[in-house]
Coordinates of C-alpha atoms in Angstrom, one line a residue:
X15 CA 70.4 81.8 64.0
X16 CA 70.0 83.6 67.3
X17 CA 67.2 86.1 67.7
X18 CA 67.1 89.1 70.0
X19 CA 64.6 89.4 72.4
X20 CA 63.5 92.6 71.7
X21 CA 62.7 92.3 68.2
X22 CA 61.5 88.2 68.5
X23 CA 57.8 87.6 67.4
X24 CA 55.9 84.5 67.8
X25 CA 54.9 82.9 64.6
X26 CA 52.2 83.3 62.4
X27 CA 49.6 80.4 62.7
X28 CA 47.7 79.8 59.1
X29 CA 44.4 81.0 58.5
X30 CA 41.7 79.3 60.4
X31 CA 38.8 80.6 58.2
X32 CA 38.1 77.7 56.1
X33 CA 38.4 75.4 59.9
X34 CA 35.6 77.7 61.1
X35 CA 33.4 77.6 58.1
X36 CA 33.8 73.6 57.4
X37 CA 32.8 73.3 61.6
X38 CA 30.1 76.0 61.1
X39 CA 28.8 74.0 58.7
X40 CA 28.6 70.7 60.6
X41 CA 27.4 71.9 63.7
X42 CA 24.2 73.2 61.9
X43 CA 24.2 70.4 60.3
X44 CA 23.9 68.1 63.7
X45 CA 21.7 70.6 65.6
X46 CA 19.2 70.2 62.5
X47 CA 19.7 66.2 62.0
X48 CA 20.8 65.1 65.2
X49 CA 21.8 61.4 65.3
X50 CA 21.8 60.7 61.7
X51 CA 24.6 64.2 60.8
X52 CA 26.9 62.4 64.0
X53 CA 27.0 59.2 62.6
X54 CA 27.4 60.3 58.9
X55 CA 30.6 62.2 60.2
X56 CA 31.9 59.7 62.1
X57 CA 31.4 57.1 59.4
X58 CA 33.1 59.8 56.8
X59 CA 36.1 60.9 58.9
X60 CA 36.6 57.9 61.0
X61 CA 35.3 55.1 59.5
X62 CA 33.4 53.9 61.9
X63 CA 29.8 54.7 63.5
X64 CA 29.8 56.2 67.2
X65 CA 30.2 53.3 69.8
X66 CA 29.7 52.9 73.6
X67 CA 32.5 50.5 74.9
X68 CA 31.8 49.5 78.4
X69 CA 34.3 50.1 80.5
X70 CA 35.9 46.8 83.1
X71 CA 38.3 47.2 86.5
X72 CA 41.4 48.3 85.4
X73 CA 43.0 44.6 86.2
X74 CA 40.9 43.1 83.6
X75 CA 42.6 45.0 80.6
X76 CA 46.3 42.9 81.9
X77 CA 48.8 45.8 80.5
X78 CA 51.8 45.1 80.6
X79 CA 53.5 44.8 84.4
X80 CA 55.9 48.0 83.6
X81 CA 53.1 50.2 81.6
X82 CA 50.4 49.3 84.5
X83 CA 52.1 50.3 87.6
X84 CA 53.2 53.5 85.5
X85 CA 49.6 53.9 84.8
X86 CA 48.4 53.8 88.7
X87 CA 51.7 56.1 89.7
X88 CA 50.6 58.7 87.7
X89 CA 47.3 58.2 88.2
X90 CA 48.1 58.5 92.2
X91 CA 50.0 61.6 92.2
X92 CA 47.5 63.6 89.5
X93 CA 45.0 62.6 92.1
X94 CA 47.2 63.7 95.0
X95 CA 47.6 67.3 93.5
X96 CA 44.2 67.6 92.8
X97 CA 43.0 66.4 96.2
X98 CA 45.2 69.4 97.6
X99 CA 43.6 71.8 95.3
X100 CA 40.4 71.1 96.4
X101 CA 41.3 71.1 100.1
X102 CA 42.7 74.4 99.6
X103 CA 39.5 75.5 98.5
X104 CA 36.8 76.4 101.2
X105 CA 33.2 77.7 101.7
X106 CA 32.3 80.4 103.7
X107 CA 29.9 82.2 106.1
X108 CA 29.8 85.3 108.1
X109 CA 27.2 87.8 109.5
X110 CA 26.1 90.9 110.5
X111 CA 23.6 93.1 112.5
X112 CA 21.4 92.4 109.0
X113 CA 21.7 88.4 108.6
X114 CA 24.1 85.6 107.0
X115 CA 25.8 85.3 104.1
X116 CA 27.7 82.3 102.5
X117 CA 29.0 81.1 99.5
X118 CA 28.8 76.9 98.6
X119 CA 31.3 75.2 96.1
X120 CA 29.7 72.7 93.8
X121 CA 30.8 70.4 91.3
X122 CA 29.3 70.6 87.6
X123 CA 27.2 67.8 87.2
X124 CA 27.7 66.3 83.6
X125 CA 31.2 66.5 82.0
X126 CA 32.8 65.0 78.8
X127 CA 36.9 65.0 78.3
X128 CA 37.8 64.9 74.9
X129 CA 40.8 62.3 74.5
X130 CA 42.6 62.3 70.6
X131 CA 43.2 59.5 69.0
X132 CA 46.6 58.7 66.4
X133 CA 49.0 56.1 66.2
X134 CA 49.6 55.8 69.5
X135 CA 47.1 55.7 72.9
X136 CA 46.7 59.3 74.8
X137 CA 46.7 57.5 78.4
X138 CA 47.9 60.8 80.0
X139 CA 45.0 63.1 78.9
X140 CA 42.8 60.4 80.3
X141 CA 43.8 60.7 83.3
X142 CA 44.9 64.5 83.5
X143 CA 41.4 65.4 82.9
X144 CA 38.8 63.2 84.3
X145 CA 40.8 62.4 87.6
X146 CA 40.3 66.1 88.5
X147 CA 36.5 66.0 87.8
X148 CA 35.6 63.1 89.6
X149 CA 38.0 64.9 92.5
X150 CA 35.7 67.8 92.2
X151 CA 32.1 65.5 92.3
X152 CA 31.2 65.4 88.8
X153 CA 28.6 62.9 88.6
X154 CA 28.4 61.7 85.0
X155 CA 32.2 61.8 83.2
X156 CA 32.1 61.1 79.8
X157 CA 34.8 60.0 78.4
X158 CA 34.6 61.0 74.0
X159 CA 38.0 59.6 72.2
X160 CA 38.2 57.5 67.9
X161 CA 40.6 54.7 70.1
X162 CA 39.8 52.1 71.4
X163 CA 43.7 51.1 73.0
X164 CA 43.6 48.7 76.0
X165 CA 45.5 51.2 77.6
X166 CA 43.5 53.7 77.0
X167 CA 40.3 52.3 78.4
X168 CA 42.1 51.0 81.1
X169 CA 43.3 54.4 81.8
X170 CA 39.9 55.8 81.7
X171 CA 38.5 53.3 83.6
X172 CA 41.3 53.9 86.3
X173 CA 40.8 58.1 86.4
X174 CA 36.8 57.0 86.9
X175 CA 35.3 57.4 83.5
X176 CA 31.8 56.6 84.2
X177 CA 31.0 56.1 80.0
X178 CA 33.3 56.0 77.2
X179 CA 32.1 57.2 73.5
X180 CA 34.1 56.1 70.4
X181 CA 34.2 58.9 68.4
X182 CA 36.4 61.0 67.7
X183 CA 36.7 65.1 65.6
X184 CA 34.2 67.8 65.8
X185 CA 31.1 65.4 66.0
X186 CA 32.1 64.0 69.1
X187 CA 32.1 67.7 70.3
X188 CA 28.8 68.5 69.1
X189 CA 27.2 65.2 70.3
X190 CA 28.1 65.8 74.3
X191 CA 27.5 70.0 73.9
X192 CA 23.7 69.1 72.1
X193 CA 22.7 65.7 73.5
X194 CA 22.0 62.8 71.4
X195 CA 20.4 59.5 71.6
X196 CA 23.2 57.5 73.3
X197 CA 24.3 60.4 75.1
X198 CA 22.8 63.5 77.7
X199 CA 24.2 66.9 76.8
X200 CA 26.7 67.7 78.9
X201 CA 27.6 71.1 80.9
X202 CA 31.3 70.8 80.5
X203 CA 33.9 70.0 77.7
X204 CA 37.5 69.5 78.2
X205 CA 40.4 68.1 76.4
X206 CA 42.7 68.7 73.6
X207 CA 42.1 67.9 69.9
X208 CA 43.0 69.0 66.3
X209 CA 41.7 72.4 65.0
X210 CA 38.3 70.9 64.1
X211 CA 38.1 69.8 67.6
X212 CA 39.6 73.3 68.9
X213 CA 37.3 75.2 66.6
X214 CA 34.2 73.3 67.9
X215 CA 34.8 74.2 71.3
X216 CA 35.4 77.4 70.3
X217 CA 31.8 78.0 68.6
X218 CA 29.8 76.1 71.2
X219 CA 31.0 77.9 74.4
X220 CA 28.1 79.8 74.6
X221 CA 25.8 76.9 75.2
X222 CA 28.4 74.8 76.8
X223 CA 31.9 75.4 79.5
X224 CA 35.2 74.3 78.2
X225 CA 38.6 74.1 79.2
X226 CA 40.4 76.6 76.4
X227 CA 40.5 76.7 72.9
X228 CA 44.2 74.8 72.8
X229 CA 46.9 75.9 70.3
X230 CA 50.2 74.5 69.1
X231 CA 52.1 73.1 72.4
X232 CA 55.1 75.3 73.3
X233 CA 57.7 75.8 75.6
X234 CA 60.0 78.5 76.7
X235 CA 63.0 77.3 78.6
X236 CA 65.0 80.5 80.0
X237 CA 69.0 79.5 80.5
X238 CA 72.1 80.6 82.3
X239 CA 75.1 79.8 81.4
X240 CA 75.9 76.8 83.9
X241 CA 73.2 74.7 82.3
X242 CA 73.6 71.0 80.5
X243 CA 73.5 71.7 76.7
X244 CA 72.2 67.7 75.9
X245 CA 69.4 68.1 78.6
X246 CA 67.9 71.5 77.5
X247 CA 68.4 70.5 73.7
X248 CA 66.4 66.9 74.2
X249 CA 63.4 68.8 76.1
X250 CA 63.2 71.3 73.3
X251 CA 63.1 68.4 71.3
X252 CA 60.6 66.9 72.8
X253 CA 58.0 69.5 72.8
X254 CA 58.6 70.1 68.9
X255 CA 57.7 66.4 68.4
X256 CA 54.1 67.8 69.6
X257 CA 53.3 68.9 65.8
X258 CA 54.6 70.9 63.1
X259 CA 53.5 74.0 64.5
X260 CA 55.0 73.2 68.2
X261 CA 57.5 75.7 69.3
X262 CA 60.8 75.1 71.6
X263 CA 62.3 78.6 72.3
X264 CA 65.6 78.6 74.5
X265 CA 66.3 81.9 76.3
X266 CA 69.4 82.9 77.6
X267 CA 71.3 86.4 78.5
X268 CA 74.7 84.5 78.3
X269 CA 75.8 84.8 74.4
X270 CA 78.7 82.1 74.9
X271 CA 76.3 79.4 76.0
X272 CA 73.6 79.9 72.9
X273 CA 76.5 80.1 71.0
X274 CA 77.3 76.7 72.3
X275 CA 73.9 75.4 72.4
X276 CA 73.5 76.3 68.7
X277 CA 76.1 74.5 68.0
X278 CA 75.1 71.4 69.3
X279 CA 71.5 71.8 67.5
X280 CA 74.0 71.8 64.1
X281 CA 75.0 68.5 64.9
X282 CA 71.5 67.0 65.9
X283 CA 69.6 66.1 62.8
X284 CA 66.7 66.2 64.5
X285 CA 67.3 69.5 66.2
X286 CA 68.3 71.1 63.1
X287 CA 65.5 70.1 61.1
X288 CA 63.3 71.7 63.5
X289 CA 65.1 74.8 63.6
X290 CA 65.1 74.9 60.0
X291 CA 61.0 74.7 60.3
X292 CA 61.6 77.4 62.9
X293 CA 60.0 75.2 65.6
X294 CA 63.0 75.5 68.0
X295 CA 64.7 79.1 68.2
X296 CA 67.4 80.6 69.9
X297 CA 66.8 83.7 71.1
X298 CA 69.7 86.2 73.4
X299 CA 68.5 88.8 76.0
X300 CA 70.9 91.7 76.5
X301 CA 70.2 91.4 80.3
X302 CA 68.4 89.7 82.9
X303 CA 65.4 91.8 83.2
X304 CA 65.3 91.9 79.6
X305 CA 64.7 87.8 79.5
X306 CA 62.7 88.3 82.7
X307 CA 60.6 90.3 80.3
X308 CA 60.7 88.6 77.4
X309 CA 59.2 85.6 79.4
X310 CA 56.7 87.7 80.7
X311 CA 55.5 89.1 77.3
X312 CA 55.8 85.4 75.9
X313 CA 53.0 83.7 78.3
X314 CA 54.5 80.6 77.1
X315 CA 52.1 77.1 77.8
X316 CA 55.4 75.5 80.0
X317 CA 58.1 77.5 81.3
X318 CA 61.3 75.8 81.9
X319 CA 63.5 78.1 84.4
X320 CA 67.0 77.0 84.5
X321 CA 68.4 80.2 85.6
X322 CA 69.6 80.6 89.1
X323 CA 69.6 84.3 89.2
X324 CA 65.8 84.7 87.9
X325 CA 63.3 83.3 91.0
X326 CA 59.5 82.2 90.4
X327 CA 58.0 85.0 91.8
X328 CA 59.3 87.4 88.6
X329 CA 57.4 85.1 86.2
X330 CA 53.8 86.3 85.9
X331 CA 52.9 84.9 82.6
X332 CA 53.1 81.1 82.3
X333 CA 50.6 78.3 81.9
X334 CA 53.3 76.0 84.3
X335 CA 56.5 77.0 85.5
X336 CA 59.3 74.3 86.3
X337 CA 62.1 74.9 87.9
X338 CA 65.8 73.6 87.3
X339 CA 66.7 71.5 84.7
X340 CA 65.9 68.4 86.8
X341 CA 62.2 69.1 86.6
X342 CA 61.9 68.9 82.7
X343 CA 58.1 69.7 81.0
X344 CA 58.3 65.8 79.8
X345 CA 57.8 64.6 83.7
X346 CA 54.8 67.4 83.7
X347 CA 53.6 65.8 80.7
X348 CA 52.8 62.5 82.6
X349 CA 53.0 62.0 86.5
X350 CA 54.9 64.6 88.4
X351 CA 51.3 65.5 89.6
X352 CA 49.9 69.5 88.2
X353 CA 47.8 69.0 85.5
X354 CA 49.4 69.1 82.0
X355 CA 46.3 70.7 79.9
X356 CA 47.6 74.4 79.4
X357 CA 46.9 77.5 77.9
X358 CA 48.3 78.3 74.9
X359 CA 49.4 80.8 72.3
X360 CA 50.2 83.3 74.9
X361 CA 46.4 82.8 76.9
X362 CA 48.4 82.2 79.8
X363 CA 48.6 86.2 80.3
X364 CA 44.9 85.6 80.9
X365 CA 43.6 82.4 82.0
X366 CA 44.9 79.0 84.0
X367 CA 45.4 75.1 83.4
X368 CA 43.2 72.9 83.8
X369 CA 41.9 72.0 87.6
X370 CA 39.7 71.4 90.1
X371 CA 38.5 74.6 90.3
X372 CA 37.2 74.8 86.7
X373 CA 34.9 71.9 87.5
X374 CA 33.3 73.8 90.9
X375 CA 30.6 76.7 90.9
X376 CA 30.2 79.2 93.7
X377 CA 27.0 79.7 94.6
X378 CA 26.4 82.8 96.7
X379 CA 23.5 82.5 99.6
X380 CA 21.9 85.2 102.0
X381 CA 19.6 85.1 104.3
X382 CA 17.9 88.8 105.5
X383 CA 16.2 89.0 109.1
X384 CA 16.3 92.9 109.9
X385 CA 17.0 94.5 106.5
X386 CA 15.0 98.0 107.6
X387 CA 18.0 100.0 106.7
X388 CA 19.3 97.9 104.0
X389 CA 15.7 97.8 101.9
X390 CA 15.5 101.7 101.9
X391 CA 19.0 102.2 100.8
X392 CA 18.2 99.7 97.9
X393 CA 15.5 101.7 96.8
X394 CA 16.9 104.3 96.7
X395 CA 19.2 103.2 94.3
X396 CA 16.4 101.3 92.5
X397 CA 14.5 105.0 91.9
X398 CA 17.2 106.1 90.6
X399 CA 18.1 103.6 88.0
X400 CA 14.2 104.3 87.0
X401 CA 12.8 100.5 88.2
X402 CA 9.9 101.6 90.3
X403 CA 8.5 97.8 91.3
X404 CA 12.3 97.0 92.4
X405 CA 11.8 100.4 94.8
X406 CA 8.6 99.1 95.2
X407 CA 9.3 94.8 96.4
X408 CA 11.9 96.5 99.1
X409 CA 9.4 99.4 100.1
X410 CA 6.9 96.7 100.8
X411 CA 8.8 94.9 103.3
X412 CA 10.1 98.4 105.8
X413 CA 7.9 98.6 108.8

């Protein structure tokens, strides 16, 4: 079925209550018991007790030829892209007839990057998020994930993990944001997980920085009617394969090639399974400042433009934008160098991917040497606002 843009809605996630009771509950329960809660949990959930696995040279894990040289390409070009974001970053100073003022850039000391676990090794999150922290001059990178994959510690060991933790769910969370035995509470947490993981970040941002409180990957891929059918239906696809509540939705003010693209979802079984689930839809804009915005409205976590007659600088809203169907999310996902952890679930109308930046402070400094004028215009604001001994520190210092 093909939806109109004007009256599409994104879909209702289920009810995260009980998630942020359950995680209520357990980060209490760690804050009161400390070592003993995290191991419990990890023992419950994982089946296994919290373990430090010390890390060797990437060499020493002997991947596969193929899968290792993969490894250290991406690796390479994440840390490329990053470099360039932190070169394009500078500090700054200036003066005037009153004194100097700067501000410095500098790195969060202690981080921890959350990696998930599942059937198969996450070796791109390992290096998506501590490559740009060790960029940025975190000291201590912590790297928190329930595998233990070869690939995946080598990975980690490559992107310059300077720890790794085995454990995984909520209680890995709660062990780097409160400190534990084995490991110094952190300053910064980062990574993806499931909705315990999610929800943990969520209730411990106030005592610790994270990343974003990630959703259900999604993708919004905005069409002409010139572009390849196979490719755009294989990359929506692919982002469905995420979870059951990913979400493919193809865009397209040309009727005649939905119609076509729906027709070749009818005769993918996997395509049409997912559209059945409603993780990949179709939806028609009447014209192209309607899907303009539509896309804008959407904030989708990847935006796909395959549309020759809609240019970057229209799209406002979007965790990542890649353009033309030869730069598909998939290639984002791994090594073509921006960082692939995204907001989600619309946040992209309000906040950014991960990067450098989000590991560097700005510290603001001044230096006064004939602040006469300035101190007496200070207090006089200060007497206004009623704080006398504010008036009174700046009064103290005019000739």
């Amino acid at each position: 079925m093909i939806l109109n843009t004007s009256t599409w809605q994104r879909p209702t996630l289920a009810d995260e209550h009980e998630i942020q009771t359950r995680v209520g509950a357990m980060l209490n329960d760690i804050r009161e018991r400390g070592d003993i809660a995290i191991t419990e949990y990890s023992e419950r959930f994982d089946r296994f007790a919290p373990e430090i696995i010390e890390l060797k040279p990437f060499v020493d894990y002997q991947l596969a030829p193929a899968l290792a040289e993969a490894i250290k390409l991406a690796a390479t070009r994440i840390e490329r892209f990053a470099k360039k974001q932190r070169d394009s970053l500078t500090e700054m100073q200036f003066s005037d007839e009153f004194g100097e003022y700067g501000q410095r850039l500098l790195p969060i000391e202690n981080m921890a990057a959350y990696i998930p676990g599942g059937r198969f090794p996450l070796i791109s999150t390992a290096l998506m998020t501590l490559i740009p922290a060790r960029i940025a001059g975190c000291v201590s990178r912590v790297a928190l994930s329930p595998s233990d994959h070869p690939a995946l510690l080598a990975a980690a060991s490559l992107a310059g993990a300077t720890k790794f933790v085995r454990i995984g769910g909520a209680q890995a969370i709660a062990a780097a944001a409160y400190g534990c035995e084995w490991l110094s509470r952190v300053d910064m947490i980062v990574g993806p997980g499931n909705a315990y993981v999610a929800e943990a970040k969520a209730q411990l941002q106030s005592r610790v920085r994270i990343d974003t409180v990630a959703g259900p990957s999604e993708v919004l891929i905005l069409a002409d009617g010139k572009q390849n059918v196979a490719w755009l239906l294989e990359d929506a696809i692919a982002q469905a394969e995420h979870g059951p509540d990913a979400l493919a939705v193809v865009a397209s003010n040309g009727r005649q090639w939905l119609q076509m693209f729906e027709q070749s979802l009818q005769k993918n079984e996997s395509a049409r399974a997912l559209a059945e689930r409603q993780q990949i839809q179709l939806v028609f804009a009447e014209t192209k400042a309607d899907l303009i915005e539509f896309a804008n409205r959407f904030g989708a976590e990847h935006l796909m433009l395959c549309h020759e007659g809609i240019g970057v600088e229209t799209i406002r809203h979007a965790g990542a934008v890649f353009i033309g169907a030869r730069s598909p999310v998939a290639l984002g996902d791994y090594l073509s160098g921006p960082n692939h952890t995204l907001p989600t679930v619309a946040s992209a109308r309000r906040s950014s991917g991960l990067s450098v930046l989000d590991f560097l402070r700005v510290q603001t400094v001044q230096t006064i040497r004939n602040g006469s004028v300035l101190y007496q215009a200070a207090a006089e604001i200060a007497e206004a606002e009623g704080l006398q001994h504010h008036a009174r520190s700046l009064r103290l210092r005019m000739p």
